[in-house]
XYZ file of C-alpha atoms in Angstrom:
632
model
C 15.958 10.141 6.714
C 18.587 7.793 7.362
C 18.305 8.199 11.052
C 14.881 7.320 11.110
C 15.002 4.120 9.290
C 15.725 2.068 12.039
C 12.735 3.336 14.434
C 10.659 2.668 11.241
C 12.008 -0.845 11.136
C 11.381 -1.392 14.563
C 8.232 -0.281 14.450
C 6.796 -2.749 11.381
C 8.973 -5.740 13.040
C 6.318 -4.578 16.191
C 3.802 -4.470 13.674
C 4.034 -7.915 12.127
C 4.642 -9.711 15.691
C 1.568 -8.225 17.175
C -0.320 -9.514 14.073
C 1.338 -12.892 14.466
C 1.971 -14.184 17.288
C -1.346 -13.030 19.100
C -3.497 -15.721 15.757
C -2.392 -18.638 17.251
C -4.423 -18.656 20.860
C -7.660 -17.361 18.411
C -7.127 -20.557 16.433
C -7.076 -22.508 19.236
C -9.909 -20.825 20.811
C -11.630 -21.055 17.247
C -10.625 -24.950 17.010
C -11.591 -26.147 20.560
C -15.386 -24.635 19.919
C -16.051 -25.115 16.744
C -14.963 -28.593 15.938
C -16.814 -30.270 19.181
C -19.865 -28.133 18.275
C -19.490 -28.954 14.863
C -19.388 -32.807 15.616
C -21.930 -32.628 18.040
C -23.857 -30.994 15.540
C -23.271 -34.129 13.190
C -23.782 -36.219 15.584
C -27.734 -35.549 17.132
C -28.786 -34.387 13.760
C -31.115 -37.738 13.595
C -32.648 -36.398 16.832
C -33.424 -32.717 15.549
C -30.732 -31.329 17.838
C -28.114 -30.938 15.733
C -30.680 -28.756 13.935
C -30.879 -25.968 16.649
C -27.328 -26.366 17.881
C -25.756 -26.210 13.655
C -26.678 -22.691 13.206
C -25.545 -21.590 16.780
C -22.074 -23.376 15.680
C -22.195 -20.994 12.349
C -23.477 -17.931 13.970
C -20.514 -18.744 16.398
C -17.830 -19.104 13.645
C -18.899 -15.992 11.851
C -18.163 -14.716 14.955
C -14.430 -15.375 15.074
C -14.159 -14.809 11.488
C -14.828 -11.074 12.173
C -12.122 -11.402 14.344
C -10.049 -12.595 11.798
C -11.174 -9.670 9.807
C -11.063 -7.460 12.303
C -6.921 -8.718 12.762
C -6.775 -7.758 9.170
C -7.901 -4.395 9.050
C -5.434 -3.206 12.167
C -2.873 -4.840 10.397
C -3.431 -2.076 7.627
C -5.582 -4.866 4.905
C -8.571 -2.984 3.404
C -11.637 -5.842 3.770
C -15.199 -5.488 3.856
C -17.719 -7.562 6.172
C -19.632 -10.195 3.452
C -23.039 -9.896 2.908
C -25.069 -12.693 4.809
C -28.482 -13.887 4.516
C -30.447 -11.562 7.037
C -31.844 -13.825 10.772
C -34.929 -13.619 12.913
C -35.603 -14.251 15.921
C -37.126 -17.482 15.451
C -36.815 -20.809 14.920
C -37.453 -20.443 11.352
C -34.764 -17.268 10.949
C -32.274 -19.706 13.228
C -32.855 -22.810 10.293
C -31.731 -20.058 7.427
C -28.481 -20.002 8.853
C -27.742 -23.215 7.388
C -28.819 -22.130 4.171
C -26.044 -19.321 4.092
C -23.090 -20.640 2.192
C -21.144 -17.769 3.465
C -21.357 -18.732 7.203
C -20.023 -22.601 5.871
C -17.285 -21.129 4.460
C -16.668 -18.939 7.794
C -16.781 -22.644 9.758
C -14.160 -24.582 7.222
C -11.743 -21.708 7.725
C -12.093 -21.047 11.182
C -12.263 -25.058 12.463
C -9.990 -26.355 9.962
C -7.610 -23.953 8.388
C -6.847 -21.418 10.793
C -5.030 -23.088 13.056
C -2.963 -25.458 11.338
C -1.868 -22.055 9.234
C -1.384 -20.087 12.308
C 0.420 -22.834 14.368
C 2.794 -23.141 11.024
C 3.524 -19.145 11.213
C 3.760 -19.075 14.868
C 6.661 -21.139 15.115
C 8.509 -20.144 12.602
C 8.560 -16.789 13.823
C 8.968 -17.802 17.661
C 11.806 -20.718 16.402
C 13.721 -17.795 14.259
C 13.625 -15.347 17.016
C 14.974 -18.021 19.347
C 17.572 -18.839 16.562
C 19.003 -15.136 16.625
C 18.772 -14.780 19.637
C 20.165 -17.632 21.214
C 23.057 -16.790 18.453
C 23.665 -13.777 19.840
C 23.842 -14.565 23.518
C 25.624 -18.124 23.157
C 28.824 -16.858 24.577
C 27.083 -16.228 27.693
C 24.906 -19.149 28.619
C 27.598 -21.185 27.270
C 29.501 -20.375 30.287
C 27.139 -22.104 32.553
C 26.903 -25.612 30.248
C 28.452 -28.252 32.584
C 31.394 -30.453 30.484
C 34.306 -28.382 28.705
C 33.968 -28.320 23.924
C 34.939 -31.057 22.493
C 37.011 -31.210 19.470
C 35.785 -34.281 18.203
C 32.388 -32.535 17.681
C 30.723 -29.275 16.330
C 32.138 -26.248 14.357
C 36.227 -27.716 15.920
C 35.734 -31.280 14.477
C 34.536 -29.608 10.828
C 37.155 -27.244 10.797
C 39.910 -30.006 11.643
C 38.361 -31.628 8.548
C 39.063 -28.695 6.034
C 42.185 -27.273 7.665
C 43.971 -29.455 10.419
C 46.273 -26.573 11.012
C 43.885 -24.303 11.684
C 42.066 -26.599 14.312
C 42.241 -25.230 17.830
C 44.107 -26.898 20.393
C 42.858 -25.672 23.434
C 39.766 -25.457 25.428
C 39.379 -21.928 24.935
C 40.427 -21.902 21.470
C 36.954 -24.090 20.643
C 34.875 -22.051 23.046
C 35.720 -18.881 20.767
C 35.592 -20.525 17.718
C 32.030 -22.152 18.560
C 31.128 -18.904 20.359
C 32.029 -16.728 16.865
C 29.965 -18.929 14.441
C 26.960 -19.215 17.220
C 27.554 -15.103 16.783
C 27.677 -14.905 13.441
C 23.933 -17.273 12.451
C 22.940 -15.086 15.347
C 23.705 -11.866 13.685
C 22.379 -13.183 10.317
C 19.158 -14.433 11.570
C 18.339 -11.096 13.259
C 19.357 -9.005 10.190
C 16.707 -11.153 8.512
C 13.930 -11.485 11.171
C 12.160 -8.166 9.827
C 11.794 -9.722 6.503
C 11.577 -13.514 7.793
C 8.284 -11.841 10.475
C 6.871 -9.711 7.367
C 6.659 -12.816 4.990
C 4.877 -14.483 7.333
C 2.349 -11.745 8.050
C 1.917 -11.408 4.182
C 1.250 -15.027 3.532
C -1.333 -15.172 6.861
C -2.875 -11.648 5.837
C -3.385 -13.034 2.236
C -4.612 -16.545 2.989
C -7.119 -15.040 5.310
C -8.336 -12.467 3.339
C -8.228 -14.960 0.208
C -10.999 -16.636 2.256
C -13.042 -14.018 4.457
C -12.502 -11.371 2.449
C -13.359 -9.838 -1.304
C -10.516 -7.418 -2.177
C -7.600 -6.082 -0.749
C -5.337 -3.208 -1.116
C -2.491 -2.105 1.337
C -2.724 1.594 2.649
C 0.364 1.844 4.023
C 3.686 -0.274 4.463
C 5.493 0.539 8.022
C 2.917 0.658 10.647
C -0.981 -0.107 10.752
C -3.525 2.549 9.003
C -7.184 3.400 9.154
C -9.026 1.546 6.477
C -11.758 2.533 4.441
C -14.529 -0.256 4.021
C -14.136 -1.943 0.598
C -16.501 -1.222 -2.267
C -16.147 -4.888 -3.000
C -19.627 -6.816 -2.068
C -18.216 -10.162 -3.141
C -19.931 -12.812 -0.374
C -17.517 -15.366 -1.435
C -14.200 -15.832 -2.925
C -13.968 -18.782 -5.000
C -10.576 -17.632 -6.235
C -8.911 -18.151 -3.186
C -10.933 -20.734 -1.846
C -9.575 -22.603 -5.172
C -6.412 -22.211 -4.481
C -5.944 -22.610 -0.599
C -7.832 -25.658 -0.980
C -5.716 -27.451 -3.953
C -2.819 -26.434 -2.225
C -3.861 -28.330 0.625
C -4.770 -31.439 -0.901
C -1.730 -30.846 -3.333
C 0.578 -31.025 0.412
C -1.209 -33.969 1.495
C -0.746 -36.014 -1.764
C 2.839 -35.188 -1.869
C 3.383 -36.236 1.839
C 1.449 -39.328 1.285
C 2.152 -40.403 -2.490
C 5.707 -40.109 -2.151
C 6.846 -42.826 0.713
C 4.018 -45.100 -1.236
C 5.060 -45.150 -4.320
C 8.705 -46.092 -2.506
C 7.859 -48.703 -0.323
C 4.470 -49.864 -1.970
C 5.344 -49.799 -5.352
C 9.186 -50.413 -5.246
C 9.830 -47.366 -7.545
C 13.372 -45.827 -6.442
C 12.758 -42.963 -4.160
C 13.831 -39.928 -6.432
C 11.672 -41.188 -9.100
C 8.682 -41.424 -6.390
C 9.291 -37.920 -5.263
C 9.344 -36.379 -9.285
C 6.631 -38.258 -9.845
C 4.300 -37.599 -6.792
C 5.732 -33.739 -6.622
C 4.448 -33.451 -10.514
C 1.053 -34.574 -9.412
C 0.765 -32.017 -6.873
C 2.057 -29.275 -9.029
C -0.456 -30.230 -11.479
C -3.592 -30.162 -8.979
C -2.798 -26.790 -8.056
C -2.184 -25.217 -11.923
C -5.284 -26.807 -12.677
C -6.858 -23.773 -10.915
C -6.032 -21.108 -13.693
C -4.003 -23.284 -16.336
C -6.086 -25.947 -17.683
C -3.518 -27.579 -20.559
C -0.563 -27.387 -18.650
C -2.218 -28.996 -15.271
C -3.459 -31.800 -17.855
C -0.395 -32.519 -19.430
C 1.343 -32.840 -16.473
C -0.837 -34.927 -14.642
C -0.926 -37.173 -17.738
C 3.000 -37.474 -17.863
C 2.862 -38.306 -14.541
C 0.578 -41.085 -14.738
C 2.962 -42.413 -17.509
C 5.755 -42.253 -15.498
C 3.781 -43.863 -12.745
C 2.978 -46.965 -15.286
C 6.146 -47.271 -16.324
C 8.420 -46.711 -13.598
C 5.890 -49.232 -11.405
C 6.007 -51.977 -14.090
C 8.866 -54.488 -15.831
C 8.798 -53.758 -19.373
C 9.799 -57.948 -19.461
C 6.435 -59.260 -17.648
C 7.203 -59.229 -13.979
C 5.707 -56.493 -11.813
C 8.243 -54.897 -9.221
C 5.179 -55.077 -6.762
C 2.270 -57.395 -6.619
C 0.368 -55.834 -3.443
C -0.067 -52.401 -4.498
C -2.863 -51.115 -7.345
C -1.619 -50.675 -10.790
C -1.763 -48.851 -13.450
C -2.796 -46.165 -10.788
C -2.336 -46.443 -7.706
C -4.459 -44.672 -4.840
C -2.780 -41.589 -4.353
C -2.426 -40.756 -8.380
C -6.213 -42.144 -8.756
C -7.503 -39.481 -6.061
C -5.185 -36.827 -7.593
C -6.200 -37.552 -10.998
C -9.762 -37.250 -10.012
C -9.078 -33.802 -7.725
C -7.726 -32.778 -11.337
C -11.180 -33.744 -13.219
C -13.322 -32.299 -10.223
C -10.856 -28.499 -10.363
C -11.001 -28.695 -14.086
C -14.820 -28.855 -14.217
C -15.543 -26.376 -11.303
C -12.859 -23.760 -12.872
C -13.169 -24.143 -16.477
C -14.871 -24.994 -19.433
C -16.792 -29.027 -19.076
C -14.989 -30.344 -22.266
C -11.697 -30.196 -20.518
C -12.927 -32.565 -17.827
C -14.220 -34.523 -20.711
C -10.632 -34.684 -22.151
C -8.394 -35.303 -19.305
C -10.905 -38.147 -18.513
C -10.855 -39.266 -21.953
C -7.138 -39.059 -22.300
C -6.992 -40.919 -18.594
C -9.053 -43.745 -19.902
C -7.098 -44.307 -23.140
C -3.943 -44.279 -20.981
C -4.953 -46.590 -18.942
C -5.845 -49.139 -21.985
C -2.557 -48.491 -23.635
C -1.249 -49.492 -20.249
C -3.131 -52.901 -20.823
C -2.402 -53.567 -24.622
C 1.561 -52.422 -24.626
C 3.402 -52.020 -21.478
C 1.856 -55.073 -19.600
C 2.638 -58.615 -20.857
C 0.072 -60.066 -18.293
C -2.507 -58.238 -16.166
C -2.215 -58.737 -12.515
C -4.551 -59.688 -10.020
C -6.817 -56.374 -9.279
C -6.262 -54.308 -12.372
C -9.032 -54.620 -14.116
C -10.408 -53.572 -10.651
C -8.257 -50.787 -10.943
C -9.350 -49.573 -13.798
C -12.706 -49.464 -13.222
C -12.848 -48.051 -10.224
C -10.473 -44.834 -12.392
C -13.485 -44.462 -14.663
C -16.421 -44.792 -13.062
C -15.008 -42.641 -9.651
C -13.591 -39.871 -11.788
C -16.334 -39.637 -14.336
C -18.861 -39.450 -11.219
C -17.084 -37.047 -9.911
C -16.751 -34.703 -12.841
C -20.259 -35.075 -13.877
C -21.052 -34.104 -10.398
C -18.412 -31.201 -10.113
C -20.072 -29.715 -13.983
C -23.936 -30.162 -12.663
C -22.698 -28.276 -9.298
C -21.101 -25.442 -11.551
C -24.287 -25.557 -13.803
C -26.380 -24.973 -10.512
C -24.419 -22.271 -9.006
C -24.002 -20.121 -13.109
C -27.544 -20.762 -12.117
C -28.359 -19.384 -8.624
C -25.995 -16.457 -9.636
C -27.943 -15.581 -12.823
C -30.916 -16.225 -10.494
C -29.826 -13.673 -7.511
C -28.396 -11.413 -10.382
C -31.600 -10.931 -12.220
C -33.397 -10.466 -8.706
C -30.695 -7.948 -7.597
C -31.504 -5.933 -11.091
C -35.224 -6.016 -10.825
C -34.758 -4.829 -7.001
C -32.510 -2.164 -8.518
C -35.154 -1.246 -11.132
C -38.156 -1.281 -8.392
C -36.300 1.017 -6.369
C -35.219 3.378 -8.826
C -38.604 3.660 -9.949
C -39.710 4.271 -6.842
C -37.292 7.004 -6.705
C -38.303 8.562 -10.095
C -42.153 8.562 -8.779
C -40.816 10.385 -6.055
C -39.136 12.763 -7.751
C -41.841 12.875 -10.124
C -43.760 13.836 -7.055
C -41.924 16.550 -5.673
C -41.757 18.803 -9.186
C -45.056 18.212 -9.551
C -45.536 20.105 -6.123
C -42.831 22.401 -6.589
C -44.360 23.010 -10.061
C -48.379 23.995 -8.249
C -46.861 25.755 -5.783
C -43.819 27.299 -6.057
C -43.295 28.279 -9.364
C -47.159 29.584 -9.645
C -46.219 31.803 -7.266
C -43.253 33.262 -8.473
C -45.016 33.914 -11.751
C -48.060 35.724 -10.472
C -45.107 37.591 -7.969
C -43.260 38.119 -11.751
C -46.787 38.905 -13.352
C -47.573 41.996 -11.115
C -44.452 43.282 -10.972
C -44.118 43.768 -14.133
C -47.768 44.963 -14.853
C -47.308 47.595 -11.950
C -46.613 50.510 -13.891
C -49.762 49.682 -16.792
C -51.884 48.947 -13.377
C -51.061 51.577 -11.044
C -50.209 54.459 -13.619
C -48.097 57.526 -12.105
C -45.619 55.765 -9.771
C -42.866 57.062 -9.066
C -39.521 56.028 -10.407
C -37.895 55.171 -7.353
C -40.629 52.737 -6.704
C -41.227 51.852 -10.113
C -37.174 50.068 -10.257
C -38.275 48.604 -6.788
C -41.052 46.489 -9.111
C -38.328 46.231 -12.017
C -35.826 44.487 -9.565
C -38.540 42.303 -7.949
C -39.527 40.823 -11.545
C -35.845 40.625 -12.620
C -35.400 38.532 -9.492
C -38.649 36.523 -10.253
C -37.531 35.603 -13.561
C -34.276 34.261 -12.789
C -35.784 32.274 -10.102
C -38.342 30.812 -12.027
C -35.496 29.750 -14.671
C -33.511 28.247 -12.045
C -36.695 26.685 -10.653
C -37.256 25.179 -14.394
C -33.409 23.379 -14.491
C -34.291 21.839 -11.066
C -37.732 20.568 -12.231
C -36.072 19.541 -15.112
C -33.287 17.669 -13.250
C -36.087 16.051 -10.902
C -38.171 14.454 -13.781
C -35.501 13.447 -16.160
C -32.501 12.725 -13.979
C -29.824 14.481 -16.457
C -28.386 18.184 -15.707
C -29.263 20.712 -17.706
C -27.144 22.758 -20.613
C -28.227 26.157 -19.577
C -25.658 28.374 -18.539
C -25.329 28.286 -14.685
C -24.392 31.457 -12.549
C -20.491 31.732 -11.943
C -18.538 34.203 -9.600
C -18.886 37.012 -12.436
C -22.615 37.028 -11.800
C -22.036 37.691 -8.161
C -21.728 41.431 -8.156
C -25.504 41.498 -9.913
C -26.891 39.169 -6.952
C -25.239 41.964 -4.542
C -26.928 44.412 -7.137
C -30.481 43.016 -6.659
C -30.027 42.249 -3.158
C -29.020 45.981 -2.607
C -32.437 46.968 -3.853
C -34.047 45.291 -0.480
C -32.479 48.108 1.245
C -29.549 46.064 2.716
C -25.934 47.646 2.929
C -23.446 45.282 1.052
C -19.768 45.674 0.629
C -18.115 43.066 -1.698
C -14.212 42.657 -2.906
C -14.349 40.018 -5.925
C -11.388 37.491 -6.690
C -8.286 38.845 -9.015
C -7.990 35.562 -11.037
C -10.516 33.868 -12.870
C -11.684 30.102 -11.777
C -13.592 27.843 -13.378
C -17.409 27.423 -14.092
C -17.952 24.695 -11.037
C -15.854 26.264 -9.068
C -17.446 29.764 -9.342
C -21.266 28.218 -9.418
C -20.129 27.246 -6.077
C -18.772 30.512 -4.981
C -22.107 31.836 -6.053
C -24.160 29.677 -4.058
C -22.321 30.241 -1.067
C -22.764 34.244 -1.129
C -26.538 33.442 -2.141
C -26.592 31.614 0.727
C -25.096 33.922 3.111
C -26.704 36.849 1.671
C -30.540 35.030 1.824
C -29.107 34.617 5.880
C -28.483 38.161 6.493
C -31.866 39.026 5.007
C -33.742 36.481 6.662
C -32.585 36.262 10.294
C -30.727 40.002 10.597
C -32.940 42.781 8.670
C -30.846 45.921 8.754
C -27.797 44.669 9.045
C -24.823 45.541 7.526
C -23.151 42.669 5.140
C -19.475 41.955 4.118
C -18.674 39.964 1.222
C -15.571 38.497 -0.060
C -14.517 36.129 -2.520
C -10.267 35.690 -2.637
C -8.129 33.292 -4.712
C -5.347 31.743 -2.559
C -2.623 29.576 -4.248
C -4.901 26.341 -4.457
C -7.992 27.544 -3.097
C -11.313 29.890 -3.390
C -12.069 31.331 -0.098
C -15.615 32.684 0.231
C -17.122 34.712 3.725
C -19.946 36.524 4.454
C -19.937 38.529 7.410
C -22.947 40.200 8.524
C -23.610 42.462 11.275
C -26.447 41.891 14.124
C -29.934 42.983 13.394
C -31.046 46.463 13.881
C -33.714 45.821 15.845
C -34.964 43.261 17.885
C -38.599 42.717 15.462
C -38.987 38.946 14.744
C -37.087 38.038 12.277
C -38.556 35.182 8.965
C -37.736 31.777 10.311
C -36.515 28.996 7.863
C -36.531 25.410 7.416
C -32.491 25.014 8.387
C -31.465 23.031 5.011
C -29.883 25.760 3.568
C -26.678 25.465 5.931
C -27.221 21.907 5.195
C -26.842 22.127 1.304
C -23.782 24.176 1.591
C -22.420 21.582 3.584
C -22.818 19.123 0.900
C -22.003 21.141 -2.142
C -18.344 21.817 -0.164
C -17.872 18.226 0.635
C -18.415 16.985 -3.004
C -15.856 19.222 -3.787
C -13.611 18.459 -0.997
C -14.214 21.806 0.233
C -14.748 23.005 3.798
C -17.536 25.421 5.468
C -17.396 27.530 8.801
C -20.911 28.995 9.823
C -21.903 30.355 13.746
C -22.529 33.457 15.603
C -20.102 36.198 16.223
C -19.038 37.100 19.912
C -20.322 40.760 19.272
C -23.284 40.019 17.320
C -23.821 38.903 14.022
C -22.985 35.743 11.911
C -20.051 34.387 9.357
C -20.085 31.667 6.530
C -17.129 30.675 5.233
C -16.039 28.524 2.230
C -12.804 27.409 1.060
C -13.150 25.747 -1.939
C -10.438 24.153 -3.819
C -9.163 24.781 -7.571
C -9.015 21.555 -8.612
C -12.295 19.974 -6.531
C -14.776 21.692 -8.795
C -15.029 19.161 -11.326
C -17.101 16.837 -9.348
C -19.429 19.705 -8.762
C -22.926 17.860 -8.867
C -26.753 19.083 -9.344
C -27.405 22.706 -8.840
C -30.322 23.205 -6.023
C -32.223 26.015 -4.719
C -30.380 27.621 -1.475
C -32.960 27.863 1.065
């Protein structure tokens, strides 16, 4: 076990690399297409051709978003294909493109996400392999640098600092000193490269799937698996989208709030970084915790009031906005726009409420005099924010809306089909009602009226009738549970045949005239497991009498340690006489009755004449044993 963890490491570091390193040329393929289509797009719109060339840009960025999902699944991510609005070929089909949200969302992640993420991930992993690398080799290349160490610089100059004595005196002395730290990051960068590579997979496998994708589950851990399509038929993730886009705009307000509030607004640069770093915090809780993203973002504005103002009268700054400036007003707005797209409307209502009262206190206590352009200020707080939130609730409103709306068409569609299906059904008993089971009754009617009809037969051919209308009647009971199945949907409670029953099938097959051996099972199974025993040597047995008349028939039914193994093995016909043909769907049913069960089936000719069936059927596979029909 031991031995093989380090191929197995190996192998997954392969793993990750090929996933990452080979998403940074599609991102660049995917930006350089999409974003001068895109514009162009934009741009001859007012001439109509934007309108033919938009939905070739979407079509186009679907595209390379099934790449992306394609890069998923061989990294071992289970994600389905979304559903999209079906195209013709037409102009009017091309125009619906446009209408398909899903193909939008395709074009913001491939043109703008994709490759800023990617570009991120790719050098990180390139710059960390380069790091251990270069770590490892240093003592090498070093050899070849022009200029001998100095020890007034580097790893000699630091350790001179913290122990003079220790300092090495010599030329060499430095080059092994600087050659065994350059070793040692080496060494500890490429013990953590598998971990540092596999991070970075995760968080690009995520992201993407966050976005193209509507669930996920990891088959396997080391190297890529075959993945099953997801039973998932989300078309969009608004989860994800939430939160990859509120990060984003959380990163930008950080990287821009923080140096403003520094330089603009004169606030000392640790306070500028709490401050802005609490407002991005707060944008991105607002996604799944509503109170806690509005208390922050509401201490935060505080702090912004106070720490930009002089509790005496004088402002610290004159030029820039107060109470809020811009990069807390757009945040605080993000925060009204998430909270009313996410949650309930009356927290919008209340962070905007609670932002409007701050801002007055901010006017009535902290300031002494208002300067130039608040008033402005605040104005511009109220009315922008409350726009936007009113906006952001009628937009949620709309899509509850169109959801309900595609919902209630998606059940009515559900509830044409499946009465279209029960008419069907409906159908087919009817017909199997006229003509099959009217003629197995007049077939049970005369064989049983034989001996009042034809008085004086003899015994021998008097049992011949018996077992044709003992056959008859079970038939026409089985023939009632499948009508009854057909027309009401629901199985029914009558006792089904099980692998005791088969040696009185072999009886009443015997009476055809057809030699039959049989060896039963020496264990008992259960009921679903033995109904399909059954079927399979009805199956077989209906074979041998159909296509080889005279032939001789071997049946077996043996319990293995987790398994039921079933085979009939019939002889070739005695003679050559045309045999009954049939329809072909018996084969065909066994086939599905095994796989329901996880079972397996073996049917074909035998090299000196003759055919087999064989069944394995497991133990513990019966329960999902389904409808019961007719073998053919």
């Amino acid at each position: 076990m031991n031995a093989q963890a380090p191929p197995r490491r190996l192998a997954r570091l392969g793993h990750d690399f090929r996933y990452v390193l080979p998403g940074l040329p599609l991102a660049v393929v995917s930006f350089a297409l999409l974003v001068p289509l895109s514009a162009a797009s934009i741009g001859t719109f007012v001439i109509w051709l934007g309108a033919l060339l938009m939905p070739l840009t979407l079509l186009l960025a679907t595209s390379m978003a099934d790449l992306s999902r394609s890069r998923l699944r061989s990294w071992g991510l289970q994600v389905a294909r979304p559903h999209y609005k079906p195209t013709t070929k037409s102009v009017t089909g091309l125009m619906r493109v446009m209408t398909d949200h899903r193909r939008w969302l395709d074009l913001a992640f491939e043109a703008i996400i994709a490759f800023p993420l990617r570009l991120i991930l790719f050098v990180v992993s390139v710059v960390w392999l380069g790091l251990a690398l270069g770590g490892l080799t240093s003592w090498f290349w070093k050899l070849f640098i022009p200029g001998e160490p100095s020890a007034g610089s580097g790893w000699p100059l630091l350790l001179g600092l913290i122990a003079p004595s220790l300092a090495p005196q010599t030329a060499l002395g430095m080059y092994v000193l600087d050659s065994a730290v350059n070793l040692a990051i080496g060494v500890g960068a490429l013990i953590g490269l598998p971990w540092v590579v596999r991070g970075l997979a995760e968080a690009d496998a995520r992201i993407t799937h966050a976005l193209l994708g509507g669930s996920a589950a990891r088959e396997g851990t080391d190297v890529p698996t075959e993945t099953r399509p997801s039973s998932s038929g989300m078309s969009m993730n608004t989860t994800g989208w939430a939160w990859v886009s509120t990060g984003f705009a959380a990163a930008i307000l950080l990287a821009v709030g923080w140096p403003m509030l520094a330089t603009v607004h004169n606030i000392h640069p640790a306070i500028a970084m709490v401050l802005a770093l609490t407002q991005s915090v707060a944008l991105v809780l607002a996604v799944r915790w509503a109170g806690g993203a509005a208390a922050l973002m509401l201490l935060s504005a505080l702090g912004t009031v106070l720490a930009s103002s002089d509790l005496t009268g004088a402002f610290f700054s004159a030029e820039g906005p107060w109470p809020w400036p811009v990069t807390s007003l757009i945040a605080y707005s993000l925060m009204i726009v998430v909270l009313a797209l996410r949650h309930h409307w009356l927290w919008a209502a209340a962070i905007w409420s609670a932002g409007t009262m701050l801002t007055a206190g901010a006017f009535l206590v902290i300031a002494r005099h208002i300067p130039d352009g608040a008033l402005a200020n605040a104005i511009v707080l109220t009315s922008v924010s409350a726009g936007l939130g009113l906006l952001a609730i009628l937009g949620r409103t709309w899509l509850q809306n169109l959801g309900r709306a595609e919902q209630a068409e998606r059940v009515s569609a559900e509830e044409l089909q499946r009465r279209r299906d029960l008419e069907e059904r409906n159908r087919i008993a009817r017909e199997l009602h006229d003509v099959v089971a009217h003629s197995m009754s007049v077939i049970n009617v005369q064989s049983t009226t034989a001996r009042y009809r034809k008085p004086g037969i003899a015994p021998e051919i008097q049992q011949e009738f018996d077992d044709i209308a003992q056959s008859s009647r079970q038939a026409l009971n089985e023939m009632r549970a499948l009508l009854a199945l057909l027309r009401t949907g629901e199985v029914p409670t009558a006792p089904v045949p099980t692998v005791a029953d088969i040696p009185d099938l072999i009886e009443a097959t015997r009476a055809s005239g057809a030699q039959i051996s049989y060896s039963g099972p020496d264990a008992e199974v259960s009921p679903a497991v033995g109904l399909t025993a059954y079927r399979v040597v009805q199956e077989g047995l209906s074979n041998a009498l159909r296509h080889s008349p005279g032939s001789t028939v071997e049946v077996t039914v043996a319990t293995e340690t987790d398994a039921v193994s079933v085979e009939v093995l019939n002889s070739a016909p005695a003679s050559d006489a045309e045999h009954a043909s049939g329809s072909g769907l018996g084969l065909a049913g066994v086939r599905e009755r095994l796989s329901t069960v996880g079972g397996t089936v073996e049917a074909g000719p035998q090299p000196e004449g003759g055919f087999r069936l064989y069944a394995c059927i497991p133990l513990d596979g019966g329960r999902t044993a389904s409808s019961d029909p007719l073998p053919e």
